[in-house]
Amino acid sequence: MTNKTPGHELVLVREFDAPRENVYKAWTTPELMKVWFCPEPWKVTEADLDLRAGGRCNIVMEGPNGEVIPNRGVYLELVENEKLVVTDAFTEGWVPTDKPFMVATVLLEELPGGRTRYTARALHWTEEDKKAHEEMGFHEGWGKAADQLAALLARM
């Protein structure tokens, strides 16, 4: 299920048949991120994570035609098994980036039966950035990545 909210925010909500500890682990383990984080045929070739507020979250994605997209940012908040907040407004050491695009928040809510409600929010700096993210395929791409995450969780 995908929802839009007012302002500059895009939201994806899913429910997984997996405990939230496993979802959090998939978000915080570089080798697991490489399995699911970007929609195929794209792939994550590098995930360099320093899991603390102010720590780096550097992801490199590669496309099927050799495209390389580095995503450098920092964690703003981590609450084990509950919440991750990351932004591309800064890089490690709180160095401002040239063009901040968004703050991403992942919320993990425990549901009965060992299930997890997963809410991923992308809050953009401007309405234009939000529209650009939609045009890049936010709903399809983040949705496909969530499907890949569900498949990984089923194997964990």
Short mmCIF file of C-alpha atoms in Angstrom, two decimals:
data_model
loop_
_atom_site.label_atom_id
_atom_site.label_comp_id
_atom_site.label_asym_id
_atom_site.label_seq_id
_atom_site.Cartn_x
_atom_site.Cartn_y
_atom_site.Cartn_z
CA MET A 1 0.00 0.00 0.00
CA THR A 2 1.39 3.41 -0.97
CA ASN A 3 0.14 6.70 0.47
CA LYS A 4 0.90 10.33 -0.27
CA THR A 5 0.83 12.96 2.42
CA PRO A 6 0.62 16.73 2.11
CA GLY A 7 3.75 18.77 1.59
CA HIS A 8 7.01 17.40 0.36
CA GLU A 9 6.64 13.86 1.73
CA LEU A 10 6.27 10.50 0.00
CA VAL A 11 5.30 7.45 2.05
CA LEU A 12 5.36 3.69 1.54
CA VAL A 13 3.67 1.39 4.06
CA ARG A 14 3.96 -2.40 4.03
CA GLU A 15 3.36 -5.26 6.44
CA PHE A 16 5.94 -8.03 6.57
CA ASP A 17 5.59 -11.55 7.90
CA ALA A 18 8.79 -11.12 9.89
CA PRO A 19 9.82 -9.73 13.25
CA ARG A 20 10.99 -6.14 13.23
CA GLU A 21 14.43 -7.25 14.47
CA ASN A 22 14.94 -8.92 11.09
CA VAL A 23 13.75 -5.86 9.19
CA TYR A 24 16.13 -3.66 11.18
CA LYS A 25 18.95 -6.13 10.56
CA ALA A 26 18.25 -5.97 6.80
CA TRP A 27 18.62 -2.17 7.00
CA THR A 28 21.80 -2.23 9.07
CA THR A 29 23.83 -5.10 7.61
CA PRO A 30 25.77 -4.13 4.48
CA GLU A 31 25.67 -7.59 2.90
CA LEU A 32 21.91 -7.81 3.39
CA MET A 33 21.36 -4.31 1.96
CA LYS A 34 23.10 -5.47 -1.20
CA VAL A 35 20.39 -8.12 -1.61
CA TRP A 36 17.30 -5.90 -1.52
CA PHE A 37 17.95 -2.14 -1.24
CA CYS A 38 17.49 -1.04 -4.85
CA PRO A 39 15.10 -2.41 -7.45
CA GLU A 40 16.48 -4.99 -9.85
CA PRO A 41 18.10 -4.88 -12.35
CA TRP A 42 19.93 -2.21 -10.35
CA LYS A 43 22.18 -3.44 -7.55
CA VAL A 44 24.00 -2.13 -4.51
CA THR A 45 27.73 -2.63 -5.01
CA GLU A 46 28.85 -0.86 -1.85
CA ALA A 47 27.22 -0.27 1.55
CA ASP A 48 29.49 1.49 4.02
CA LEU A 49 27.57 2.05 7.27
CA ASP A 50 28.59 3.60 10.58
CA LEU A 51 25.51 2.92 12.71
CA ARG A 52 25.32 5.93 15.03
CA ALA A 53 23.92 9.45 14.90
CA GLY A 54 26.32 11.35 12.67
CA GLY A 55 27.72 8.12 11.25
CA ARG A 56 28.05 7.62 7.52
CA CYS A 57 25.48 5.87 5.36
CA ASN A 58 27.20 5.55 2.00
CA ILE A 59 25.52 3.42 -0.64
CA VAL A 60 26.63 2.95 -4.24
CA MET A 61 24.05 1.71 -6.73
CA GLU A 62 24.86 0.47 -10.21
CA GLY A 63 22.49 0.17 -13.13
CA PRO A 64 22.29 -2.48 -15.84
CA ASN A 65 24.04 -0.20 -18.36
CA GLY A 66 26.96 0.69 -16.12
CA GLU A 67 25.34 3.70 -14.45
CA VAL A 68 26.85 4.45 -11.02
CA ILE A 69 24.93 6.46 -8.45
CA PRO A 70 26.67 7.17 -5.15
CA ASN A 71 24.41 8.08 -2.23
CA ARG A 72 26.37 9.65 0.61
CA GLY A 73 24.73 10.70 3.83
CA VAL A 74 24.61 10.44 7.59
CA TYR A 75 22.33 8.88 10.13
CA LEU A 76 20.41 11.39 12.20
CA GLU A 77 18.81 8.85 14.53
CA LEU A 78 18.86 5.11 15.12
CA VAL A 79 16.59 3.34 17.60
CA GLU A 80 17.36 -0.37 17.46
CA ASN A 81 14.52 -2.39 15.91
CA GLU A 82 12.27 0.68 15.78
CA LYS A 83 13.56 3.58 13.73
CA LEU A 84 16.24 4.79 11.30
CA VAL A 85 16.58 8.37 10.08
CA VAL A 86 19.14 9.25 7.41
CA THR A 87 19.77 12.33 5.27
CA ASP A 88 21.86 13.24 2.26
CA ALA A 89 22.10 16.85 3.50
CA PHE A 90 25.39 15.97 5.20
CA THR A 91 28.24 13.55 4.76
CA GLU A 92 30.43 12.09 7.48
CA GLY A 93 31.76 14.72 9.88
CA TRP A 94 28.63 16.86 9.33
CA VAL A 95 29.99 18.23 6.07
CA PRO A 96 27.10 19.84 4.14
CA THR A 97 26.43 18.43 0.68
CA ASP A 98 26.06 20.49 -2.47
CA LYS A 99 22.41 19.58 -3.02
CA PRO A 100 20.42 18.08 -0.14
CA PHE A 101 17.49 16.07 -1.49
CA MET A 102 15.69 14.35 1.38
CA VAL A 103 15.50 12.92 4.86
CA ALA A 104 14.43 9.27 4.92
CA THR A 105 12.72 7.79 7.97
CA VAL A 106 12.01 4.09 8.45
CA LEU A 107 9.61 3.15 11.24
CA LEU A 108 9.15 -0.46 12.37
CA GLU A 109 6.03 -1.27 14.37
CA GLU A 110 5.60 -4.66 16.00
CA LEU A 111 2.36 -6.39 15.03
CA PRO A 112 0.75 -9.54 16.48
CA GLY A 113 2.08 -12.87 15.27
CA GLY A 114 5.66 -11.70 14.82
CA ARG A 115 4.75 -9.38 11.95
CA THR A 116 6.03 -5.85 11.27
CA ARG A 117 4.42 -2.71 9.89
CA TYR A 118 7.08 -0.94 7.83
CA THR A 119 6.68 2.75 7.09
CA ALA A 120 9.26 4.43 4.87
CA ARG A 121 9.02 8.20 4.50
CA ALA A 122 10.97 10.47 2.19
CA LEU A 123 10.72 14.12 3.23
CA HIS A 124 12.09 16.40 0.51
CA TRP A 125 13.52 19.89 0.81
CA THR A 126 11.22 21.29 -1.88
CA GLU A 127 8.05 20.40 -3.78
CA GLU A 128 10.21 20.23 -6.92
CA ASP A 129 12.46 17.61 -5.30
CA LYS A 130 9.39 15.59 -4.31
CA LYS A 131 8.06 15.73 -7.87
CA ALA A 132 11.47 14.75 -9.24
CA HIS A 133 11.56 11.76 -6.87
CA GLU A 134 8.09 10.70 -8.02
CA GLU A 135 9.20 11.02 -11.66
CA MET A 136 12.33 8.93 -10.88
CA GLY A 137 9.92 6.19 -9.83
CA PHE A 138 9.64 6.50 -6.02
CA HIS A 139 6.45 4.44 -5.77
CA GLU A 140 7.56 1.74 -8.20
CA GLY A 141 11.20 1.66 -7.09
CA TRP A 142 10.69 1.79 -3.33
CA GLY A 143 7.78 -0.64 -3.75
CA LYS A 144 9.91 -3.11 -5.69
CA ALA A 145 12.71 -2.76 -3.12
CA ALA A 146 10.14 -3.49 -0.38
CA ASP A 147 9.07 -6.62 -2.32
CA GLN A 148 12.72 -7.68 -2.48
CA LEU A 149 13.03 -7.00 1.26
CA ALA A 150 9.96 -9.19 1.90
CA ALA A 151 11.55 -12.00 -0.13
CA LEU A 152 14.80 -11.67 1.86
CA LEU A 153 12.90 -11.67 5.17
CA ALA A 154 11.10 -14.87 4.13
CA ARG A 155 14.52 -16.54 3.83
CA MET A 156 15.91 -15.25 7.15
#
